[in-house]
Amino acid sequence: MTVDTPLAPGAARKRRARSTTSLTRSSGLGLGIALTWFSLLVLIPLSLVVIQSIDGGWQTFRETLTNPQTAAALRLTVTQALIVTAINVVMGTVIAWVLVRDSFPGKRLLEVVIDIPFALPTIVAGLVLLSLYGPDSPLGVNVANTERSVFLALLFVTLPFVVRTVQPVLMELDRDVEEAAASLGASRFTTLRRIILPSLAPAITAGAALSFARGISEYGSLVLLSGNLPLKTEVASVRILTYIENGNEAAAASVATILLLVALAAIVLLQILSKWVARRG
Amino acid sequence: MGIEIRGVNKNFGDFVALQDIDLSIPSGQLTALLGPSGGGKSTLLRIIAGLESSDSGTIEIEGLDATGLPAQKRNVGFVFQHYAAFKHMTVEKNVAFGLEIRKKPKAEVKKRVAELLKLVHLEQFSHRLPSQLSGGQRQRMALARALAIEPSVLLLDEPFGALDAKVRKELREWLRRLHDEVHVTTVFVTHDQEEALEVSDSLVVINEGRIEQIGTPDDLYDRPASEFVLSFLGPVTRLGDKLIRPHDIDITRYEHAATASGRITRWTRVGFEIRLEVTPDDVLHPDPVQVILTRTEATALQLHEGDMVWLRPRAGAEAALAR
């Protein structure tokens, strides 16, 4: 039989280098269009927000952040979004698993229902939550004007993210691989931990990032139920609106910048975590 | 010893996958389960591995009753058609997986993995990911991974089915040599009769959920128990009342005591081989007879398309089955 020789490292590097430096005309055009589009829609508006926040000098920025009401709103938003994302990671994966691996009556229906929080206008979601868990709750559960209302609203609107990112990856996953692990002596749990989860990690991460980003920016679904009580149930997005209404645009931009940084940090952290899980498997 | 299969039945809904299978597979041999797709051979292999459960019957592996044991406890090595590589692990990690599960000391794992990678000629690829390997290399990695746990039996499910013809041939020879070195009881499933005949010590032909015949490759080729086995193991044609292999027919341009005579109506050349169709002028057996001969034979006999020829079984042609 032939003995395979690995590519000389120099050769591999040379090829890679060439492919990044020389673009064909069509791929150059594609890259140009993509970058222009991205700049117009994302980069320029985002940089404007950041510029605006420090327009009034660091003074405004610092004052806004040390304002107890704003600090409380930011803290509440970030902690609730974190808790909700953690729950989504577990529940979303479980739901995706059930949808892919099990067959049961009503599966199709559940598939559709999962997307409802996605499709529903958020204010409608807010209305639903208010009538279900508000002062006139038919269930006798009244969480209006408490922190739990924020939690509940976020849980409701972020439900589909992890489910929808994990589901396709789980469908693609080879059953052979699990059988191979079993025949090598791995228990169900070991197979899950060392084979399945590392393969799902990138998808879970993507879902978690979406869920977290949605969580810290949510407005419509929670304003009705939470009551927006300062220092208690007021979230960052409501805070931004208040600043705008009071004509303090620099302060609004400051809060926005903080949210932006938090989201960015979360995405980077999740990426690192996902890499780590995938490698450890 | 080896593998003892008694009274195994398996149905998938209405479909009968296996019917009353009794089979003993001897220790240390390389046995092929041969048959057409959907005939039940893969199902039987998966039942031996514990990846599928039988509806009835018992499985004994090396003297131990394995019928109720889950796959994890059977200590079998299983190789899948599509490699089933752990994509996020390096080659080295893939091979080490079974040993790490068994909580073997690190140094021992490292040593054993190095040995195995040497055995399958993948030493220099130990830090690559499976996606950076070719199909043949991936399958060799899968084989090393299965051998790492020192399985009491090694089971291969169409191991070369996803590879191209040249690599398949190489790996086939290599598996034979590997088995001569390692001597683990090996069962492999294939639908390729050439592969089965070339590699195995003994052959089990399975069709429609039943065992058609068990024997050495020579037994099966020369003394097939049924028309199915005869036709599955190689090309057959009908000469007079008998089924015969096309290369076992003697062909001449001169009249003699022949079984059939007729004109050459088709002439196909494939490399060194010439495949002829002779349409007999016998009203009782009007179907064309296939004849295979080498290019040199055809030249020596001065044969051409449209010639009148006389056919009879060659001396020593045993694979004739009366109908």
Short mmCIF file of C-alpha atoms in Angstrom, two decimals, chain B residues 237-240 242-243 249 260-263 265 276-291 311 323:
data_model
loop_
_atom_site.label_atom_id
_atom_site.label_comp_id
_atom_site.label_asym_id
_atom_site.label_seq_id
_atom_site.Cartn_x
_atom_site.Cartn_y
_atom_site.Cartn_z
CA THR B 237 -24.61 -18.33 -18.10
CA ARG B 238 -26.80 -21.17 -19.31
CA LEU B 239 -25.24 -23.67 -21.70
CA GLY B 240 -27.75 -26.30 -22.74
CA LYS B 242 -26.71 -26.33 -17.23
CA LEU B 243 -25.56 -23.16 -15.52
CA ILE B 249 -16.77 -22.63 -21.77
CA ALA B 260 -24.35 -25.89 -28.45
CA SER B 261 -23.46 -24.10 -31.63
CA GLY B 262 -24.34 -20.72 -33.05
CA ARG B 263 -23.03 -17.39 -34.27
CA THR B 265 -23.69 -11.95 -32.07
CA LEU B 276 -18.87 -12.76 -26.31
CA GLU B 277 -22.50 -13.54 -26.76
CA VAL B 278 -23.26 -16.61 -28.85
CA THR B 279 -26.83 -17.06 -30.03
CA PRO B 280 -27.41 -20.84 -30.30
CA ASP B 281 -29.29 -22.29 -33.26
CA ASP B 282 -31.00 -24.68 -30.84
CA VAL B 283 -34.77 -24.11 -30.72
CA LEU B 284 -34.98 -25.53 -27.19
CA HIS B 285 -32.38 -23.11 -25.76
CA PRO B 286 -32.49 -19.96 -27.85
CA ASP B 287 -31.10 -17.60 -25.16
CA PRO B 288 -27.67 -16.15 -25.88
CA VAL B 289 -24.75 -17.82 -24.09
CA GLN B 290 -22.08 -15.61 -22.52
CA VAL B 291 -18.50 -16.64 -23.11
CA LEU B 311 -19.38 -24.49 -27.44
CA ARG B 323 -31.47 -27.25 -13.32
#
